[in-house]
Coordinates of C-alpha atoms (C1' of nucleotides) in Angstrom, one line a residue:
Chain Y
M1 CA -28.4 -7.1 4.4
T2 CA -25.9 -10.0 4.1
T3 CA -27.0 -10.6 0.8
T4 CA -25.4 -13.6 -1.4
R5 CA -26.1 -12.1 -5.1
P6 CA -26.1 -16.0 -6.9
D7 CA -28.0 -14.6 -9.6
S8 CA -25.3 -11.2 -10.3
A9 CA -22.2 -14.2 -9.5
L10 CA -23.3 -16.1 -12.5
E11 CA -23.7 -14.0 -14.8
L12 CA -20.3 -12.3 -13.4
R13 CA -18.9 -16.1 -14.6
E14 CA -20.2 -15.7 -17.6
R15 CA -18.5 -12.8 -18.1
F16 CA -15.3 -13.9 -16.9
T17 CA -15.0 -17.2 -19.6
R18 CA -16.8 -15.3 -22.2
Y19 CA -13.4 -12.4 -21.6
L20 CA -10.8 -15.6 -21.5
R21 CA -12.5 -16.9 -24.9
D22 CA -12.2 -13.5 -26.5
R23 CA -8.5 -13.3 -25.7
R24 CA -8.4 -17.1 -26.5
L25 CA -7.2 -17.5 -23.3
P26 CA -7.6 -20.6 -21.8
V27 CA -10.6 -21.0 -19.8
T28 CA -9.0 -23.1 -16.9
R29 CA -10.8 -25.1 -13.2
Q30 CA -8.2 -22.4 -11.4
R31 CA -9.3 -19.0 -12.9
L32 CA -13.0 -20.0 -12.7
Q33 CA -13.0 -21.2 -8.7
V34 CA -10.8 -18.6 -8.1
A35 CA -12.9 -16.1 -9.7
D36 CA -16.2 -17.8 -7.8
V37 CA -14.8 -17.0 -5.1
L38 CA -14.5 -13.5 -5.3
F39 CA -17.7 -12.9 -6.9
H40 CA -19.8 -14.8 -3.5
A41 CA -17.6 -12.6 -0.9
P42 CA -19.7 -10.6 0.7
D43 CA -16.7 -8.8 1.2
H44 CA -13.3 -7.4 0.0
P45 CA -10.9 -10.9 0.5
S46 CA -6.9 -10.4 0.3
V47 CA -5.3 -12.8 -1.5
D48 CA -4.7 -15.0 1.8
G49 CA -8.6 -14.5 2.5
I50 CA -9.7 -15.9 -1.1
S51 CA -6.9 -19.5 -0.8
R52 CA -8.2 -20.2 2.7
D53 CA -11.6 -20.1 1.5
L54 CA -10.1 -22.1 -1.8
K55 CA -8.9 -24.7 1.4
R56 CA -12.0 -24.4 2.8
R57 CA -14.1 -26.4 -0.4
G58 CA -11.3 -28.7 -1.0
V59 CA -9.6 -27.4 -3.7
T60 CA -6.4 -26.0 -4.0
V61 CA -4.5 -23.2 -6.1
G62 CA -0.9 -21.8 -6.2
T63 CA -0.9 -19.2 -5.1
A64 CA 1.0 -17.6 -7.6
T65 CA -1.8 -18.6 -9.9
V66 CA -4.4 -16.3 -7.7
Y67 CA -2.5 -13.2 -7.7
R68 CA -2.1 -14.0 -11.8
T69 CA -5.6 -14.2 -12.0
L70 CA -6.8 -11.3 -10.3
D71 CA -5.2 -9.5 -12.5
L72 CA -6.9 -11.2 -15.3
L73 CA -10.2 -10.1 -13.1
V74 CA -8.7 -6.8 -12.5
E75 CA -8.3 -5.7 -16.6
S76 CA -12.0 -7.4 -17.2
G77 CA -12.7 -4.8 -15.3
L78 CA -15.1 -7.0 -13.6
V79 CA -13.1 -6.5 -10.0
R80 CA -12.1 -3.8 -8.4
E81 CA -8.7 -3.8 -6.2
H82 CA -8.2 -1.8 -3.1
D83 CA -4.7 -0.8 -1.0
F84 CA -6.3 0.0 2.7
G85 CA -2.9 -0.2 3.9
E86 CA -2.7 -2.5 5.8
G87 CA 0.1 -4.1 3.5
F88 CA -1.9 -5.9 1.3
R89 CA -4.0 -5.7 -1.0
R90 CA -8.1 -6.5 -1.3
F91 CA -10.4 -7.1 -4.3
E92 CA -14.0 -6.5 -4.9
S93 CA -16.4 -8.2 -7.3
M94 CA -18.5 -5.2 -9.6
T95 CA -22.0 -6.1 -9.0
T96 CA -24.3 -3.9 -10.2
R97 CA -24.2 -1.6 -8.3
S98 CA -23.0 1.9 -9.1
H99 CA -19.8 3.3 -8.2
H100 CA -19.0 3.7 -4.1
E101 CA -16.5 4.1 -1.7
H102 CA -15.2 3.2 1.6
L103 CA -16.2 3.9 5.3
V104 CA -13.3 1.7 7.2
C105 CA -13.2 0.5 11.0
Q106 CA -9.6 1.2 12.2
R107 CA -11.3 -1.4 15.1
C108 CA -12.8 -4.2 13.6
G109 CA -11.8 -3.8 9.8
Q110 CA -14.7 -3.9 9.3
V111 CA -15.0 -1.9 5.6
V112 CA -19.1 -0.6 4.4
E113 CA -19.3 1.1 1.4
F114 CA -21.4 4.3 1.0
V115 CA -22.2 5.8 -2.5
N116 CA -23.0 9.2 -3.0
E117 CA -23.8 11.4 -6.8
R118 CA -23.0 15.1 -5.4
L119 CA -20.1 13.6 -4.4
E120 CA -18.4 11.8 -7.1
R121 CA -19.0 15.4 -9.2
M122 CA -17.3 17.2 -7.2
L123 CA -14.2 15.1 -7.2
D124 CA -15.1 15.3 -11.0
M125 CA -14.8 19.2 -10.9
I126 CA -12.0 19.3 -9.1
A127 CA -9.5 17.8 -11.7
D128 CA -10.8 20.0 -14.1
E129 CA -10.1 23.1 -11.6
H130 CA -6.2 21.6 -11.6
T131 CA -6.4 21.1 -15.5
F132 CA -6.2 16.6 -14.6
L133 CA -7.4 14.2 -16.5
H134 CA -9.8 12.5 -13.4
R135 CA -9.0 8.6 -15.0
R136 CA -10.4 7.4 -11.9
H137 CA -9.8 8.2 -7.5
R138 CA -10.1 7.1 -4.3
V139 CA -11.9 7.8 -1.0
E140 CA -11.9 6.3 2.1
I141 CA -12.8 7.3 5.7
F142 CA -11.3 6.2 8.5
G143 CA -12.1 5.6 12.0
L144 CA -14.8 3.7 14.1
C145 CA -18.0 1.4 13.1
P146 CA -21.3 2.4 14.9
D147 CA -20.0 -1.1 17.6
C148 CA -16.2 0.1 18.3
R149 CA -17.0 3.4 19.2
G150 CA -19.9 2.5 21.5
R151 CA -16.7 -0.9 22.9
D152 CA -14.1 1.6 23.2
A153 CA -16.0 4.1 24.9
A154 CA -17.0 1.4 27.2
D155 CA -12.9 0.8 27.6
L156 CA -12.6 3.9 28.6
R157 CA -14.4 4.1 31.3
A158 CA -13.3 0.7 32.5
S159 CA -9.4 1.7 32.9
V160 CA -10.6 5.1 34.4
T161 CA -12.5 2.9 37.2
S162 CA -9.7 0.3 37.2
Chain S
M1 CA 5.5 29.2 -6.6
T2 CA 8.5 26.7 -5.5
T3 CA 9.3 28.1 -2.5
T4 CA 11.5 26.3 -0.4
R5 CA 9.6 27.7 3.1
P6 CA 13.2 27.6 4.9
D7 CA 11.8 29.3 7.7
S8 CA 8.7 26.9 7.7
A9 CA 11.2 23.7 7.9
L10 CA 13.2 26.3 11.3
E11 CA 10.3 25.8 12.9
L12 CA 9.6 21.9 12.2
R13 CA 13.1 21.3 13.6
E14 CA 12.0 23.3 17.0
R15 CA 9.8 21.5 17.8
F16 CA 10.7 18.3 16.4
T17 CA 12.8 19.1 19.0
R18 CA 11.2 19.6 21.8
Y19 CA 9.2 16.8 20.9
L20 CA 12.4 14.6 21.7
R21 CA 13.3 16.1 24.8
D22 CA 9.4 16.6 26.6
R23 CA 10.2 12.6 26.4
R24 CA 13.7 12.1 27.3
L25 CA 14.2 10.8 23.9
P26 CA 18.3 12.1 22.7
V27 CA 18.3 13.8 20.0
T28 CA 21.1 12.5 17.8
R29 CA 22.6 13.9 14.2
Q30 CA 20.5 11.3 12.0
R31 CA 17.1 12.4 14.3
L32 CA 18.1 15.7 13.3
Q33 CA 19.0 15.2 9.9
V34 CA 16.3 13.2 8.6
A35 CA 13.7 15.4 10.0
D36 CA 15.9 19.2 8.2
V37 CA 15.5 16.8 4.0
L38 CA 11.8 15.9 5.2
F39 CA 11.5 19.1 6.3
H40 CA 12.7 20.8 3.4
A41 CA 11.1 18.7 0.3
P42 CA 8.8 20.3 -2.0
D43 CA 7.1 17.1 -2.3
H44 CA 6.1 13.6 -1.1
P45 CA 9.6 11.8 -0.7
S46 CA 9.7 7.6 -0.2
V47 CA 12.0 6.4 1.9
D48 CA 14.9 5.4 -0.4
G49 CA 14.6 9.5 -1.9
I50 CA 14.9 10.6 1.4
S51 CA 18.2 8.2 2.1
R52 CA 20.1 9.5 -1.8
D53 CA 18.9 12.8 -0.7
L54 CA 21.2 12.7 2.2
K55 CA 24.0 10.8 1.0
R56 CA 23.6 13.4 -1.9
R57 CA 24.6 15.9 1.3
G58 CA 27.5 13.2 2.5
V59 CA 25.9 12.0 5.2
T60 CA 24.6 8.9 5.1
V61 CA 22.0 7.7 8.2
G62 CA 21.6 3.8 7.9
T63 CA 18.0 2.8 7.3
A64 CA 16.6 1.1 9.8
T65 CA 17.5 4.6 11.5
V66 CA 15.5 6.4 8.8
Y67 CA 12.4 4.2 8.7
R68 CA 13.1 4.9 13.2
T69 CA 12.7 8.2 12.9
L70 CA 9.8 8.6 10.5
D71 CA 8.3 6.6 12.6
L72 CA 8.5 8.9 15.7
L73 CA 8.0 12.6 13.4
V74 CA 4.6 10.9 12.3
E75 CA 3.5 10.4 16.0
S76 CA 5.0 13.4 17.3
G77 CA 2.0 14.8 13.9
L78 CA 4.9 16.5 12.5
V79 CA 4.8 14.5 9.5
R80 CA 2.4 13.0 7.5
E81 CA 3.1 9.3 6.3
H82 CA 0.7 8.8 2.3
D83 CA 0.5 5.7 0.9
F84 CA -0.5 5.8 -2.7
G85 CA -0.5 2.5 -4.1
E86 CA 3.0 1.9 -5.4
G87 CA 4.4 -0.7 -3.0
F88 CA 6.1 1.9 -0.1
R89 CA 5.3 4.4 1.4
R90 CA 5.5 8.7 1.1
F91 CA 6.3 10.8 3.6
E92 CA 5.2 14.9 3.9
S93 CA 6.0 17.6 6.3
M94 CA 2.5 19.3 7.6
T95 CA 3.2 22.6 6.9
T96 CA 0.8 25.7 8.0
R97 CA -1.0 25.0 5.7
S98 CA -4.1 23.2 6.2
H99 CA -5.9 20.4 5.6
H100 CA -5.1 19.1 2.1
E101 CA -5.9 16.2 -1.0
H102 CA -3.4 14.8 -4.0
L103 CA -4.2 14.3 -7.2
V104 CA -1.9 12.1 -8.4
C105 CA -0.6 12.2 -12.2
Q106 CA -0.7 8.0 -13.1
R107 CA 2.4 8.5 -16.1
C108 CA 4.9 10.9 -13.6
G109 CA 4.4 10.4 -9.8
Q110 CA 3.4 14.1 -9.8
V111 CA 1.4 14.9 -7.0
V112 CA -0.6 17.9 -6.4
E113 CA -2.3 19.6 -3.2
F114 CA -5.3 20.5 -3.3
V115 CA -7.2 21.9 -0.6
N116 CA -11.4 22.2 -0.4
E117 CA -13.5 23.1 2.7
R118 CA -16.9 21.7 0.9
L119 CA -15.5 18.2 0.6
E120 CA -14.1 18.4 3.9
R121 CA -17.4 18.7 5.0
M122 CA -19.3 16.2 3.4
L123 CA -16.4 13.2 4.3
D124 CA -18.0 15.0 7.9
M125 CA -21.8 14.5 7.0
I126 CA -21.6 10.8 5.1
A127 CA -19.6 9.2 8.3
D128 CA -22.2 11.3 10.6
E129 CA -24.7 9.5 8.2
H130 CA -24.0 6.2 9.0
T131 CA -23.0 6.3 12.4
F132 CA -19.1 6.2 11.8
L133 CA -16.2 8.3 14.1
H134 CA -14.7 10.2 11.4
R135 CA -11.0 10.0 12.8
R136 CA -9.3 10.0 9.0
H137 CA -9.8 10.4 5.6
R138 CA -8.3 9.6 2.2
V139 CA -9.5 11.2 -1.3
E140 CA -6.7 10.9 -3.9
I141 CA -7.6 10.8 -8.1
F142 CA -5.6 10.2 -10.8
G143 CA -5.4 10.5 -13.2
L144 CA -3.4 12.0 -15.9
C145 CA -1.8 15.8 -15.6
P146 CA -1.7 19.0 -17.6
D147 CA 1.6 18.1 -19.3
C148 CA 1.1 14.1 -19.4
R149 CA -2.0 14.6 -20.8
G150 CA -1.0 16.1 -23.9
R151 CA 1.9 14.5 -24.4
D152 CA -0.4 11.4 -24.8
A153 CA -2.5 12.9 -27.1
A154 CA 0.7 13.6 -28.8
D155 CA 1.4 9.5 -28.6
L156 CA -2.0 8.6 -29.9
R157 CA -2.0 11.1 -32.5
A158 CA 2.0 9.7 -33.3
S159 CA 0.8 5.4 -33.7
V160 CA -2.5 6.6 -35.3
T161 CA -0.4 8.3 -38.3
S162 CA 2.6 5.4 -38.3
Chain B
dT1 C1' 27.2 6.3 33.9
dT2 C1' 23.6 4.6 31.9
dA3 C1' 19.7 3.9 29.1
dC4 C1' 18.2 4.5 24.4
dG5 C1' 20.2 4.8 19.4
dT6 C1' 22.6 3.8 16.0
dG7 C1' 24.3 0.4 11.5
dC8 C1' 25.0 -3.7 9.8
dA9 C1' 22.4 -7.8 8.2
dA10 C1' 19.1 -11.3 8.9
dA11 C1' 14.0 -12.1 8.8
dG12 C1' 9.1 -11.2 7.3
dG13 C1' 5.7 -10.6 5.0
dC14 C1' 3.7 -9.3 0.2
dT15 C1' 3.6 -9.7 -4.6
dT16 C1' 6.5 -11.5 -8.9
dT17 C1' 9.8 -14.6 -11.8
dG18 C1' 11.8 -18.7 -13.9
dC19 C1' 10.9 -22.5 -15.2
dA20 C1' 10.0 -27.6 -16.1
dG21 C1' 5.4 -30.9 -16.2
dT22 C1' 0.6 -30.2 -17.3
dC23 C1' -3.0 -28.7 -20.0
dG24 C1' -6.8 -26.5 -22.8
dG25 C1' -9.0 -25.7 -27.9
Chain E
dC1 C1' -0.3 -30.9 -31.1
dC2 C1' 0.9 -25.9 -29.5
dG3 C1' 0.6 -21.8 -27.1
dA4 C1' -0.8 -21.0 -22.1
dC5 C1' -1.6 -22.1 -17.8
dT6 C1' 0.0 -24.4 -12.9
dG7 C1' 2.6 -24.6 -9.4
dC8 C1' 7.3 -25.1 -6.8
dA9 C1' 10.7 -23.0 -5.5
dA10 C1' 13.2 -18.6 -5.5
dA11 C1' 13.8 -14.0 -5.7
dG12 C1' 12.2 -9.2 -5.3
dC13 C1' 10.4 -5.1 -2.8
dC14 C1' 9.9 -2.5 1.3
dT15 C1' 10.3 -2.6 5.8
dT16 C1' 11.0 -4.3 10.9
dT17 C1' 14.0 -6.6 13.6
dG18 C1' 17.7 -8.9 16.8
dC19 C1' 22.7 -7.0 18.4
dA20 C1' 27.3 -5.7 19.5
dC21 C1' 28.6 -1.4 19.9
dG22 C1' 28.2 4.2 20.6
dT23 C1' 26.8 8.5 22.5
dA24 C1' 23.2 12.2 24.0
dA25 C1' 22.5 14.3 28.1

DNA sequence: TTACGTGCAAAGGCTTTGCAGTCGG
DNA sequence: CCGACTGCAAAGCCTTTGCACGTAA
């Protein structure tokens, strides 16, 4: 279940390189390193998470460069930007998986992805009904993941007993 | 269509007063003024918008107090907090209307509300499927409102002609 | 009277910007 | 070589916090 999808990552790096070359933008060590970290991330890292990951690998990339590279990655369409209302952004590389939404655990921060075709169609319909041109959307369900759900119930029992 | 819902606003102010009294918290001029501005707002104002509205009415309330009052209003359940990914929060008073979602225009910032029972049920189902305890959710559709949609097409024609 | 609120200014957290030095193509 | 990038530090935003003073009950 925790696949690293190395082949996907390689392909994405190539696509990013191509994107840069097409626009006559330098393909620098920093840009590739930031992209690689993100392409290999199994989750939805924040800028801080990406920086720490880079440090762990022994390389240092200035914060400003990380932000600037993320802008490029988002523009290129290879990376998706998220704002789960935590006060900072998270990023996610686009694998071959289809468009998906998120379930966010309010206790442990775990993010689970889900796909639902019917939901997507319904959103198209709703936009149409309001004569809106539908460009993108965001569906997030907040609550407790299976683990935290049980733990919360346990906490409650403990507090009642004490 | 642009109803100010004055009766609703009055009732909400009363409910807020009751909320404060119940917790033995002082009912101050500032708290009521911030609440009133929000209860009368037809849209989803930001902290800055609320402050400017207060100034327009000739009263001044410190920024810190506005933030602290908004915390109370959200805790009381009379106000809903939103984050449309703009880098700041927006607030909306809970009228008697049922739970709703938002269509956001990426050009002019207009926010249109919509209600869709089927959508709500579908989200419950999805959370269930993943054994998540569903506490709240967020559905936002971004794009162009009817007005901006036309304007964008016009811009495009103009740029092609020039 | 007294606990809590208020306003100001300072601090905080995330992100962007300005600029001198550096490097890819 | 030149234009674009990088890193650092400073600045920008929104929001929170500390503190002396004020006020609701």
